[in-house]
């Protein structure tokens, strides 16, 4: 029985409508796009994000330098309570760079640091305290997040397009059935009357 049904689908089946053919081909295209296109888009976006993040990290490593500095000011008596700031605060630090004079600047240090403690701080070329350069883990996290988000977004767009095509095909199919019923309906009602 299944082979007969398959053969009827391939041949000129009088019950097959154009909307059925469009819907079948659309399902095939959607399957290919979901299985090949979405992962490929995610991989391409991930590779692009990886190269961009690596270039940014290399630029940050070139611009920033780490110093070993001594805390010269007292920490504040009351620590800020905002999220993210609770774990660190700003104090004045002093360090001597090789071949240069002693420098002093304000840097963010971990909570619990006391006057006289030695800390590691990052500074840019202008002497401003900055975050450490992006490490390899952050580069890979950025790569994976962007790749997965792109693949998911591509799959969502494909599925949305498929839903729209199915809706249009269903509407046309119902219109065709209404037209055919308007043509054949009177014959059925005469026989039963």
mmCIF file of C-alpha atoms in Angstrom:
data_model
loop_
_atom_site.group_PDB
_atom_site.id
_atom_site.type_symbol
_atom_site.label_atom_id
_atom_site.label_comp_id
_atom_site.label_asym_id
_atom_site.label_seq_id
_atom_site.Cartn_x
_atom_site.Cartn_y
_atom_site.Cartn_z
ATOM 1 C CA UNK A 1 0.000 0.000 0.000
ATOM 2 C CA UNK A 2 2.837 2.408 0.845
ATOM 3 C CA UNK A 3 4.452 1.940 -2.555
ATOM 4 C CA UNK A 4 1.150 2.777 -4.219
ATOM 5 C CA UNK A 5 0.865 5.951 -2.192
ATOM 6 C CA UNK A 6 4.446 6.921 -3.041
ATOM 7 C CA UNK A 7 3.841 6.213 -6.721
ATOM 8 C CA UNK A 8 0.701 8.333 -6.661
ATOM 9 C CA UNK A 9 2.684 11.217 -5.178
ATOM 10 C CA UNK A 10 5.236 11.033 -7.967
ATOM 11 C CA UNK A 11 2.763 10.670 -10.786
ATOM 12 C CA UNK A 12 -0.038 12.985 -11.757
ATOM 13 C CA UNK A 13 -2.358 12.398 -8.833
ATOM 14 C CA UNK A 14 -5.755 14.066 -9.425
ATOM 15 C CA UNK A 15 -6.054 14.793 -5.668
ATOM 16 C CA UNK A 16 -2.673 16.546 -5.517
ATOM 17 C CA UNK A 17 -2.838 20.312 -5.630
ATOM 18 C CA UNK A 18 -0.137 22.848 -6.335
ATOM 19 C CA UNK A 19 -0.222 23.941 -2.677
ATOM 20 C CA UNK A 20 0.593 20.340 -1.678
ATOM 21 C CA UNK A 21 3.649 20.330 -3.941
ATOM 22 C CA UNK A 22 4.812 23.720 -2.648
ATOM 23 C CA UNK A 23 4.377 22.575 0.940
ATOM 24 C CA UNK A 24 6.311 19.343 0.318
ATOM 25 C CA UNK A 25 9.220 21.158 -1.342
ATOM 26 C CA UNK A 26 9.199 23.780 1.397
ATOM 27 C CA UNK A 27 9.470 21.055 4.041
ATOM 28 C CA UNK A 28 12.497 19.626 2.226
ATOM 29 C CA UNK A 29 14.155 23.051 1.961
ATOM 30 C CA UNK A 30 13.427 23.738 5.643
ATOM 31 C CA UNK A 31 14.977 20.419 6.656
ATOM 32 C CA UNK A 32 18.135 21.172 4.659
ATOM 33 C CA UNK A 33 18.352 24.701 6.070
ATOM 34 C CA UNK A 34 17.896 23.467 9.637
ATOM 35 C CA UNK A 35 20.377 20.611 9.310
ATOM 36 C CA UNK A 36 23.006 22.374 7.189
ATOM 37 C CA UNK A 37 22.302 26.099 6.937
ATOM 38 C CA UNK A 38 21.794 26.995 10.593
ATOM 39 C CA UNK A 39 24.918 25.169 11.855
ATOM 40 C CA UNK A 40 26.932 26.598 8.972
ATOM 41 C CA UNK A 41 25.750 30.140 9.762
ATOM 42 C CA UNK A 42 26.622 29.581 13.425
ATOM 43 C CA UNK A 43 30.083 28.289 12.535
ATOM 44 C CA UNK A 44 30.803 31.213 10.202
ATOM 45 C CA UNK A 45 29.626 33.743 12.797
ATOM 46 C CA UNK A 46 31.637 31.953 15.478
ATOM 47 C CA UNK A 47 34.813 32.031 13.363
ATOM 48 C CA UNK A 48 34.321 35.717 12.646
ATOM 49 C CA UNK A 49 33.700 36.431 16.347
ATOM 50 C CA UNK A 50 36.760 34.393 17.340
ATOM 51 C CA UNK A 51 39.065 36.298 14.990
ATOM 52 C CA UNK A 52 37.607 39.628 16.104
ATOM 53 C CA UNK A 53 37.910 38.765 19.806
ATOM 54 C CA UNK A 54 41.483 37.507 19.354
ATOM 55 C CA UNK A 55 42.448 40.729 17.582
ATOM 56 C CA UNK A 56 40.843 42.786 20.363
ATOM 57 C CA UNK A 57 42.637 40.741 23.039
ATOM 58 C CA UNK A 58 45.992 41.156 21.255
ATOM 59 C CA UNK A 59 45.386 44.911 20.989
ATOM 60 C CA UNK A 60 44.559 45.076 24.689
ATOM 61 C CA UNK A 61 47.680 43.097 25.603
ATOM 62 C CA UNK A 62 49.791 45.527 23.552
ATOM 63 C CA UNK A 63 48.217 48.620 25.145
ATOM 64 C CA UNK A 64 48.018 47.460 28.776
ATOM 65 C CA UNK A 65 50.716 46.489 31.208
ATOM 66 C CA UNK A 66 50.623 44.880 34.603
ATOM 67 C CA UNK A 67 52.513 46.390 37.502
ATOM 68 C CA UNK A 68 53.254 45.211 40.991
ATOM 69 C CA UNK A 69 52.295 48.140 43.187
ATOM 70 C CA UNK A 70 52.168 48.970 46.867
ATOM 71 C CA UNK A 71 48.957 50.372 48.365
ATOM 72 C CA UNK A 72 49.868 53.777 49.854
ATOM 73 C CA UNK A 73 46.464 55.077 50.926
ATOM 74 C CA UNK A 74 44.083 53.708 53.505
ATOM 75 C CA UNK A 75 41.072 51.825 52.231
ATOM 76 C CA UNK A 76 37.714 53.535 52.751
ATOM 77 C CA UNK A 77 35.994 52.862 56.079
ATOM 78 C CA UNK A 78 32.665 52.085 54.421
ATOM 79 C CA UNK A 79 32.656 50.050 51.253
ATOM 80 C CA UNK A 80 30.210 50.829 48.443
ATOM 81 C CA UNK A 81 27.281 48.416 48.431
ATOM 82 C CA UNK A 82 26.356 48.437 44.745
ATOM 83 C CA UNK A 83 26.589 45.076 42.986
ATOM 84 C CA UNK A 84 29.956 44.429 41.398
ATOM 85 C CA UNK A 85 31.683 47.175 43.383
ATOM 86 C CA UNK A 86 31.392 45.400 46.731
ATOM 87 C CA UNK A 87 34.357 43.141 45.909
ATOM 88 C CA UNK A 88 36.783 45.983 45.148
ATOM 89 C CA UNK A 89 37.463 49.650 45.800
ATOM 90 C CA UNK A 90 39.785 52.392 44.593
ATOM 91 C CA UNK A 91 42.961 53.341 46.463
ATOM 92 C CA UNK A 92 46.217 55.087 45.636
ATOM 93 C CA UNK A 93 49.053 52.770 44.656
ATOM 94 C CA UNK A 94 52.767 53.382 43.983
ATOM 95 C CA UNK A 95 55.191 51.447 41.832
ATOM 96 C CA UNK A 96 58.538 51.885 40.127
ATOM 97 C CA UNK A 97 58.877 50.923 36.496
ATOM 98 C CA UNK A 98 62.281 49.690 35.312
ATOM 99 C CA UNK A 99 64.490 52.613 34.291
ATOM 100 C CA UNK A 100 61.924 55.230 35.350
ATOM 101 C CA UNK A 101 60.907 57.143 38.429
ATOM 102 C CA UNK A 102 58.324 56.093 40.969
ATOM 103 C CA UNK A 103 54.750 56.537 39.754
ATOM 104 C CA UNK A 104 51.540 56.960 41.723
ATOM 105 C CA UNK A 105 47.977 56.388 40.487
ATOM 106 C CA UNK A 106 44.530 55.343 41.621
ATOM 107 C CA UNK A 107 43.703 51.684 41.046
ATOM 108 C CA UNK A 108 40.902 49.277 41.874
ATOM 109 C CA UNK A 109 42.038 46.650 44.391
ATOM 110 C CA UNK A 110 40.241 43.666 45.937
ATOM 111 C CA UNK A 111 38.234 44.177 49.109
ATOM 112 C CA UNK A 112 40.268 43.482 52.215
ATOM 113 C CA UNK A 113 43.461 45.034 50.860
ATOM 114 C CA UNK A 114 45.248 47.125 53.498
ATOM 115 C CA UNK A 115 47.750 49.975 53.339
ATOM 116 C CA UNK A 116 51.217 48.565 52.594
ATOM 117 C CA UNK A 117 49.935 45.447 50.773
ATOM 118 C CA UNK A 118 51.369 44.632 47.356
ATOM 119 C CA UNK A 119 48.805 44.208 44.567
ATOM 120 C CA UNK A 120 48.864 43.638 40.828
ATOM 121 C CA UNK A 121 47.156 46.361 38.790
ATOM 122 C CA UNK A 122 46.709 46.968 35.066
ATOM 123 C CA UNK A 123 47.353 50.364 33.458
ATOM 124 C CA UNK A 124 47.151 51.651 29.910
ATOM 125 C CA UNK A 125 49.739 53.806 28.123
ATOM 126 C CA UNK A 126 48.223 56.981 29.617
ATOM 127 C CA UNK A 127 48.511 55.666 33.167
ATOM 128 C CA UNK A 128 44.804 54.994 33.684
ATOM 129 C CA UNK A 129 43.756 51.942 35.686
ATOM 130 C CA UNK A 130 42.036 49.460 33.342
ATOM 131 C CA UNK A 131 40.700 45.925 33.420
ATOM 132 C CA UNK A 132 43.112 43.105 32.550
ATOM 133 C CA UNK A 133 43.230 42.194 28.862
ATOM 134 C CA UNK A 134 40.765 39.627 27.641
ATOM 135 C CA UNK A 135 42.045 36.095 28.165
ATOM 136 C CA UNK A 136 41.601 32.994 26.007
ATOM 137 C CA UNK A 137 38.612 31.752 28.011
ATOM 138 C CA UNK A 138 36.682 34.972 27.419
ATOM 139 C CA UNK A 139 37.528 34.807 23.694
ATOM 140 C CA UNK A 140 36.136 31.281 23.448
ATOM 141 C CA UNK A 141 33.044 32.184 25.492
ATOM 142 C CA UNK A 142 32.359 35.066 23.104
ATOM 143 C CA UNK A 143 32.907 32.768 20.117
ATOM 144 C CA UNK A 144 30.558 30.051 21.365
ATOM 145 C CA UNK A 145 27.820 32.429 22.496
ATOM 146 C CA UNK A 146 27.781 34.293 19.183
ATOM 147 C CA UNK A 147 27.910 31.072 17.151
ATOM 148 C CA UNK A 148 25.072 29.427 19.074
ATOM 149 C CA UNK A 149 22.984 32.615 19.003
ATOM 150 C CA UNK A 150 23.456 32.932 15.240
ATOM 151 C CA UNK A 151 22.554 29.282 14.639
ATOM 152 C CA UNK A 152 19.482 29.628 16.861
ATOM 153 C CA UNK A 153 18.428 32.870 15.187
ATOM 154 C CA UNK A 154 18.846 31.325 11.755
ATOM 155 C CA UNK A 155 16.762 28.306 12.779
ATOM 156 C CA UNK A 156 14.063 30.613 14.186
ATOM 157 C CA UNK A 157 13.913 32.618 10.938
ATOM 158 C CA UNK A 158 13.709 29.413 8.885
ATOM 159 C CA UNK A 159 10.921 28.010 11.061
ATOM 160 C CA UNK A 160 9.031 31.311 10.967
ATOM 161 C CA UNK A 161 9.293 31.370 7.178
ATOM 162 C CA UNK A 162 8.098 27.770 7.034
ATOM 163 C CA UNK A 163 5.103 28.585 9.231
ATOM 164 C CA UNK A 164 4.196 31.494 6.962
ATOM 165 C CA UNK A 165 4.445 29.335 3.829
ATOM 166 C CA UNK A 166 2.293 26.645 5.446
ATOM 167 C CA UNK A 167 -0.300 29.225 6.439
ATOM 168 C CA UNK A 168 -0.509 30.615 2.905
ATOM 169 C CA UNK A 169 -0.650 27.081 1.457
ATOM 170 C CA UNK A 170 -3.451 26.120 3.863
ATOM 171 C CA UNK A 171 -5.420 29.241 2.984
ATOM 172 C CA UNK A 172 -5.095 28.520 -0.747
ATOM 173 C CA UNK A 173 -5.998 24.867 -0.213
ATOM 174 C CA UNK A 174 -9.159 25.835 1.665
ATOM 175 C CA UNK A 175 -10.058 28.330 -1.073
ATOM 176 C CA UNK A 176 -9.605 25.598 -3.700
ATOM 177 C CA UNK A 177 -11.781 23.210 -1.701
ATOM 178 C CA UNK A 178 -14.474 25.883 -1.349
ATOM 179 C CA UNK A 179 -14.459 26.508 -5.114
ATOM 180 C CA UNK A 180 -14.638 22.807 -5.881
ATOM 181 C CA UNK A 181 -17.383 22.256 -3.333
ATOM 182 C CA UNK A 182 -19.362 25.129 -4.854
ATOM 183 C CA UNK A 183 -19.057 23.328 -8.180
ATOM 184 C CA UNK A 184 -19.837 19.778 -6.937
ATOM 185 C CA UNK A 185 -22.035 20.525 -3.931
ATOM 186 C CA UNK A 186 -25.270 21.000 -5.909
ATOM 187 C CA UNK A 187 -24.818 17.592 -7.549
ATOM 188 C CA UNK A 188 -24.622 15.915 -4.157
ATOM 189 C CA UNK A 189 -27.612 17.742 -2.793
ATOM 190 C CA UNK A 190 -29.764 16.753 -5.826
ATOM 191 C CA UNK A 191 -28.974 13.068 -5.372
ATOM 192 C CA UNK A 192 -29.945 13.043 -1.721
ATOM 193 C CA UNK A 193 -33.150 15.011 -2.256
#
